[in-house]
Amino acid sequence: MPEDQASPWWSPGRHADRRPFLLARNRITAAVRAWFEAREFVEVETPGLQVSPGNEAHLHAFATEAVGHAGGRTPLYLRTSPEFAAKKLLAAGETRTFELARVWRNRERGPLHHPEFTLLEWYRAGETYETLMADCASLLAVAAEAAGAGVLSFKGRSVDPLAEPERVTLAEAFERFAGIDLLATVQADGATDRDGLAAAAAGQGIRVAPDDTWADVFSRVLVEKVEPNLGRDRATILCEYPVGEAALARPKAADPRVAERFELYACGVELANCFGELTDAAEQRRRFEAEMAEKARVYGERYPIDEDFLTALAQMPQASGGALGLDRLVMLAAGASRIEQVLWAPVAETS
């Protein structure tokens, strides 16, 4: 057991070591809130309990149930994101919202993962996802200034929080870092060539299993070859994901093979995931059903679809939305090495 984990988080000595990070967290949270309020965003609070926790194949939720006065039991889940409720607010007429949302994801714990964490999620009705790229760059600077940090750092890497992020497409990143022509394996209708991508990956020394899907191979190349090279010296905006890897984003008008999705990286750490939001309810249903079919294939379970969300989606205006891991941003701005260092009270350890 590491020395800093030998005593409980509440022991005075260990708390004293963590306290500078925690105070930095408070300053960053206040600065982020002020940044949004200065731009006429409305802070909202949405429920942690939902009919569906989200419908992404590889996200795992905590399940519970509500017991009514008559004894009836209704399955509910702790949300993995506030996205469904936030989009319902857009349908209701809100145009700029943000939330510092407590969210939960099961099967996740490590230096950069915690089962309960804070997700900064914000939406702009009638604005493009390129606007969110500028938001992300500004939030890096806001966090660094609040923490009194000249750089963002993690595991010996650092980035200048004031430098303009580089913008790289997935196709460019796969070619540059893995020597793979990604879009040669994606068709205009979103269909993918599993064998083509598998052969290209194997040719670059990447392990491919016989039962790997196209998405499995894509993820392995991304994790092994691409992500370690992102966010060096300055942040990276990795954009234009293949449509099959962007279940809640709309296709890019200029190239239907890719979607209006980007992720923000700094020091090799993924910080944010942002979309030009899909508002086609029928297409969203199709994507959710495909995701849940994959979840059932891999994990033997599936989550319900929030029908109320799909109804609201059909009335939602065109919008862009982003989700940023506040705890990770605090880590990089404060110089912490583990996510528990920036949490006032971590979740109890489990086996």
XYZ file of C-alpha atoms in Angstrom:
351
model
C 0.000 0.000 0.000
C 1.444 3.452 -0.921
C 2.552 5.491 2.050
C -0.046 8.202 1.397
C -2.786 5.514 1.480
C -1.673 3.859 4.768
C -4.006 5.965 6.923
C -7.651 6.983 6.388
C -8.330 10.110 4.360
C -9.644 11.878 7.464
C -6.498 11.392 9.542
C -5.085 14.849 10.419
C -1.711 14.260 8.796
C -3.084 12.990 5.532
C -5.754 15.706 5.449
C -3.082 18.352 6.000
C -1.211 17.011 2.949
C -4.365 17.172 0.831
C -5.685 20.489 2.109
C -3.772 22.760 -0.344
C -5.301 20.796 -3.229
C -8.764 21.059 -1.672
C -8.511 24.808 -1.189
C -7.370 25.117 -4.803
C -10.461 23.117 -5.768
C -12.680 25.634 -4.003
C -11.000 28.563 -5.759
C -11.275 26.879 -9.157
C -14.932 26.002 -8.619
C -15.725 29.595 -7.676
C -13.799 30.935 -10.676
C -15.534 28.551 -13.094
C -18.941 29.515 -11.715
C -18.105 33.220 -12.070
C -16.877 32.694 -15.650
C -20.192 31.169 -16.716
C -22.304 33.703 -14.837
C -20.410 36.548 -16.499
C -21.536 35.106 -19.864
C -25.194 34.960 -18.873
C -25.374 31.227 -18.277
C -27.970 30.041 -15.774
C -26.759 27.574 -13.167
C -29.178 24.651 -12.906
C -29.585 21.639 -10.628
C -30.953 18.414 -12.073
C -31.769 15.146 -10.281
C -29.186 12.486 -9.589
C -31.842 9.750 -9.837
C -32.971 8.975 -13.369
C -35.084 6.474 -15.293
C -32.026 5.770 -17.435
C -28.432 6.458 -16.383
C -27.372 6.916 -20.006
C -27.147 4.541 -22.933
C -23.460 4.164 -23.729
C -22.314 0.563 -24.014
C -19.234 0.806 -21.809
C -20.529 3.096 -19.054
C -21.726 1.309 -15.914
C -24.263 2.717 -13.489
C -25.327 2.261 -9.877
C -28.876 0.881 -9.675
C -31.504 1.473 -7.011
C -35.294 1.662 -6.780
C -37.980 4.034 -5.582
C -40.669 2.662 -3.272
C -44.047 4.380 -3.546
C -46.668 4.942 -0.827
C -48.556 1.884 -2.030
C -45.433 -0.237 -2.003
C -44.819 -0.190 -5.728
C -41.188 -0.387 -6.766
C -39.717 1.529 -9.692
C -36.136 0.901 -10.878
C -33.998 4.037 -10.926
C -30.316 4.737 -11.528
C -27.754 7.235 -10.331
C -26.913 9.315 -13.378
C -23.638 8.944 -15.222
C -24.221 12.440 -16.637
C -26.827 15.224 -16.263
C -27.200 15.315 -20.058
C -30.765 14.023 -20.415
C -32.220 16.478 -17.900
C -30.129 19.371 -19.254
C -31.448 18.800 -22.772
C -35.006 18.714 -21.445
C -34.323 22.196 -20.058
C -33.223 23.303 -23.531
C -36.520 21.966 -24.879
C -38.267 23.943 -22.116
C -36.743 27.179 -23.394
C -33.455 27.679 -21.547
C -30.681 28.840 -23.876
C -27.483 28.789 -21.800
C -27.133 26.480 -18.815
C -24.362 25.016 -16.723
C -24.265 22.569 -13.855
C -21.560 21.397 -11.478
C -23.137 17.964 -11.321
C -22.347 15.112 -9.001
C -22.358 11.953 -11.126
C -21.649 8.255 -10.566
C -19.964 5.591 -12.674
C -19.511 2.022 -11.529
C -16.429 -0.128 -12.193
C -14.231 2.988 -12.266
C -11.474 3.703 -9.756
C -7.841 4.693 -10.229
C -5.522 7.716 -10.336
C -7.866 9.487 -12.792
C -11.162 7.732 -11.994
C -13.500 7.765 -9.007
C -16.967 6.184 -8.657
C -18.450 9.561 -7.646
C -17.131 12.743 -9.204
C -18.084 16.224 -10.420
C -18.922 16.875 -14.038
C -19.126 20.437 -15.316
C -21.735 20.309 -18.058
C -22.827 23.304 -20.132
C -25.047 23.986 -23.143
C -25.406 26.745 -25.716
C -28.634 26.800 -27.743
C -28.197 28.014 -31.310
C -24.394 28.012 -31.118
C -21.829 25.783 -32.810
C -19.521 23.267 -31.234
C -16.566 25.392 -32.334
C -17.746 27.885 -29.698
C -17.220 25.163 -27.097
C -13.629 24.790 -28.259
C -13.068 28.412 -27.256
C -14.885 27.767 -23.960
C -12.525 24.883 -23.176
C -9.442 26.999 -23.854
C -10.779 29.709 -21.550
C -11.583 27.257 -18.761
C -7.991 25.984 -18.732
C -6.768 29.534 -18.191
C -9.424 30.218 -15.542
C -8.449 27.130 -13.552
C -4.725 27.840 -13.730
C -5.189 31.433 -12.607
C -7.420 30.398 -9.697
C -4.856 27.807 -8.598
C -1.952 30.224 -8.991
C -0.338 27.849 -11.480
C 1.807 28.818 -14.436
C 1.364 25.399 -16.024
C -0.984 22.435 -15.902
C 0.956 19.300 -14.987
C 0.576 15.552 -14.562
C 3.164 12.767 -14.339
C 6.062 14.869 -15.546
C 4.154 16.455 -18.423
C 3.053 20.057 -18.559
C 1.079 22.379 -20.796
C 0.803 26.150 -21.013
C -2.802 26.945 -20.006
C -2.685 30.214 -21.944
C -1.519 28.704 -25.229
C -4.077 28.190 -28.003
C -4.918 24.455 -28.106
C -3.876 22.556 -31.196
C -6.757 21.144 -33.210
C -6.318 17.631 -34.626
C -8.905 15.404 -36.303
C -9.127 11.706 -35.478
C -8.084 10.920 -39.039
C -4.991 13.110 -38.710
C -4.135 11.634 -35.292
C -4.455 8.026 -36.496
C -2.226 8.775 -39.481
C 0.338 10.737 -37.471
C 0.674 8.504 -34.426
C -0.390 5.068 -35.673
C 0.175 5.143 -39.432
C -3.466 4.132 -40.055
C -5.935 5.568 -42.595
C -8.942 5.606 -40.277
C -11.556 6.995 -42.653
C -10.744 4.342 -45.250
C -12.611 2.001 -42.870
C -15.709 4.237 -42.449
C -18.433 4.562 -45.084
C -20.677 7.549 -45.754
C -23.602 5.859 -43.997
C -21.476 5.189 -40.902
C -20.895 1.500 -41.650
C -17.395 0.334 -40.744
C -14.848 -2.106 -42.154
C -13.792 -4.157 -39.139
C -11.347 -6.358 -41.018
C -9.697 -3.408 -42.721
C -9.055 -1.580 -39.463
C -7.958 -4.798 -37.734
C -5.415 -5.517 -40.470
C -4.073 -1.970 -40.353
C -3.759 -2.107 -36.556
C -2.073 -5.498 -36.580
C 0.361 -4.150 -39.136
C 1.379 -1.510 -36.593
C 1.984 -4.099 -33.870
C -1.317 -3.597 -32.071
C -2.913 -6.729 -30.626
C -6.217 -7.659 -32.254
C -8.426 -10.460 -30.933
C -10.614 -12.536 -33.260
C -13.812 -11.323 -31.588
C -12.832 -7.637 -31.534
C -15.329 -5.317 -33.203
C -14.344 -2.259 -35.230
C -15.040 -0.162 -32.120
C -12.780 -2.386 -30.000
C -9.883 -1.948 -32.413
C -10.538 1.785 -32.707
C -10.433 2.165 -28.923
C -7.231 0.160 -28.605
C -5.422 2.270 -31.210
C -6.702 5.443 -29.564
C -5.525 4.416 -26.097
C -2.190 2.871 -27.082
C -1.003 5.113 -29.909
C -2.912 8.387 -29.931
C -3.806 9.535 -26.417
C -0.251 9.394 -24.975
C 0.784 11.953 -27.592
C -1.966 14.481 -26.897
C -1.779 17.608 -24.793
C 1.985 18.127 -24.797
C 3.210 21.701 -24.216
C -0.269 22.926 -25.128
C -3.720 21.393 -24.933
C -5.115 19.316 -27.791
C -8.620 19.372 -29.210
C -9.193 15.973 -30.835
C -12.181 16.354 -33.153
C -14.313 14.801 -35.888
C -14.909 11.379 -34.373
C -16.362 8.680 -36.628
C -20.154 8.777 -36.295
C -20.211 5.349 -34.644
C -18.121 6.791 -31.793
C -20.381 9.781 -31.193
C -23.772 8.446 -30.136
C -25.183 11.831 -29.081
C -23.587 14.078 -31.713
C -24.878 15.146 -35.115
C -22.995 14.218 -38.303
C -20.698 16.860 -39.769
C -22.351 18.454 -42.811
C -19.159 18.417 -44.888
C -18.417 14.733 -44.220
C -21.159 12.408 -42.909
C -18.551 9.805 -41.929
C -17.618 11.938 -38.928
C -19.561 13.717 -36.201
C -19.382 17.050 -34.438
C -17.629 15.641 -31.415
C -14.335 16.672 -29.831
C -12.391 15.828 -26.703
C -9.992 18.117 -24.854
C -6.656 16.697 -23.683
C -3.906 18.173 -21.508
C -0.813 16.295 -20.316
C -2.191 13.153 -21.970
C -5.335 13.367 -19.801
C -8.816 13.556 -21.286
C -10.569 16.531 -19.693
C -13.706 17.240 -21.728
C -16.104 15.676 -24.215
C -18.196 18.045 -26.346
C -20.813 17.765 -29.097
C -22.828 19.515 -31.688
C -25.975 17.914 -30.322
C -28.071 15.416 -32.250
C -31.742 16.486 -32.288
C -33.167 13.742 -34.524
C -35.162 11.641 -32.041
C -35.584 8.672 -34.398
C -31.860 8.527 -35.120
C -31.101 8.924 -31.423
C -33.346 5.972 -30.616
C -31.600 3.861 -33.243
C -28.200 4.722 -31.763
C -29.329 4.012 -28.202
C -30.710 0.634 -29.225
C -27.450 -0.221 -30.986
C -25.449 0.796 -27.905
C -27.641 -1.285 -25.615
C -27.397 -4.283 -27.938
C -23.612 -4.030 -27.687
C -23.836 -3.677 -23.902
C -25.955 -6.811 -23.724
C -23.477 -8.671 -25.932
C -20.436 -7.693 -23.874
C -21.805 -7.388 -20.313
C -25.113 -9.261 -20.363
C -27.190 -6.250 -19.301
C -28.852 -3.200 -20.765
C -30.354 0.045 -19.446
C -33.819 1.381 -20.297
C -34.281 4.208 -22.764
C -35.711 7.416 -21.333
C -38.771 7.902 -23.552
C -39.417 11.320 -22.015
C -35.947 12.372 -23.167
C -36.619 11.309 -26.755
C -39.907 13.233 -26.722
C -38.091 16.342 -25.484
C -35.267 15.858 -27.975
C -37.705 16.255 -30.864
C -38.541 19.733 -29.512
C -35.004 20.751 -28.566
C -33.379 23.569 -30.555
C -30.062 23.137 -32.308
C -27.399 23.355 -29.612
C -23.902 22.444 -28.572
C -22.947 20.966 -25.221
C -19.860 20.019 -23.261
C -18.915 17.937 -20.235
C -15.644 18.556 -18.390
C -14.267 16.531 -15.483
C -13.813 19.174 -12.797
C -11.764 16.905 -10.529
C -9.256 16.194 -13.306
C -8.969 19.876 -14.151
C -8.264 20.617 -10.484
C -5.636 17.862 -10.421
C -3.741 19.354 -13.348
C -4.019 22.940 -12.106
C -3.030 22.074 -8.521
C -0.339 19.531 -9.417
C -2.025 16.517 -7.767
C -1.129 12.974 -8.810
C -4.342 11.133 -7.789
C -7.970 12.119 -7.959
C -8.549 11.365 -4.243
C -6.178 14.227 -3.410
C -8.697 16.751 -4.761
C -11.838 15.197 -3.223
C -12.890 16.483 0.194
C -14.234 13.048 1.165
C -13.511 10.089 -1.150
C -15.884 7.151 -1.539
C -15.085 4.167 0.692
C -12.677 1.642 -0.818
C -14.231 -1.505 -2.261
C -12.733 -4.796 -3.367
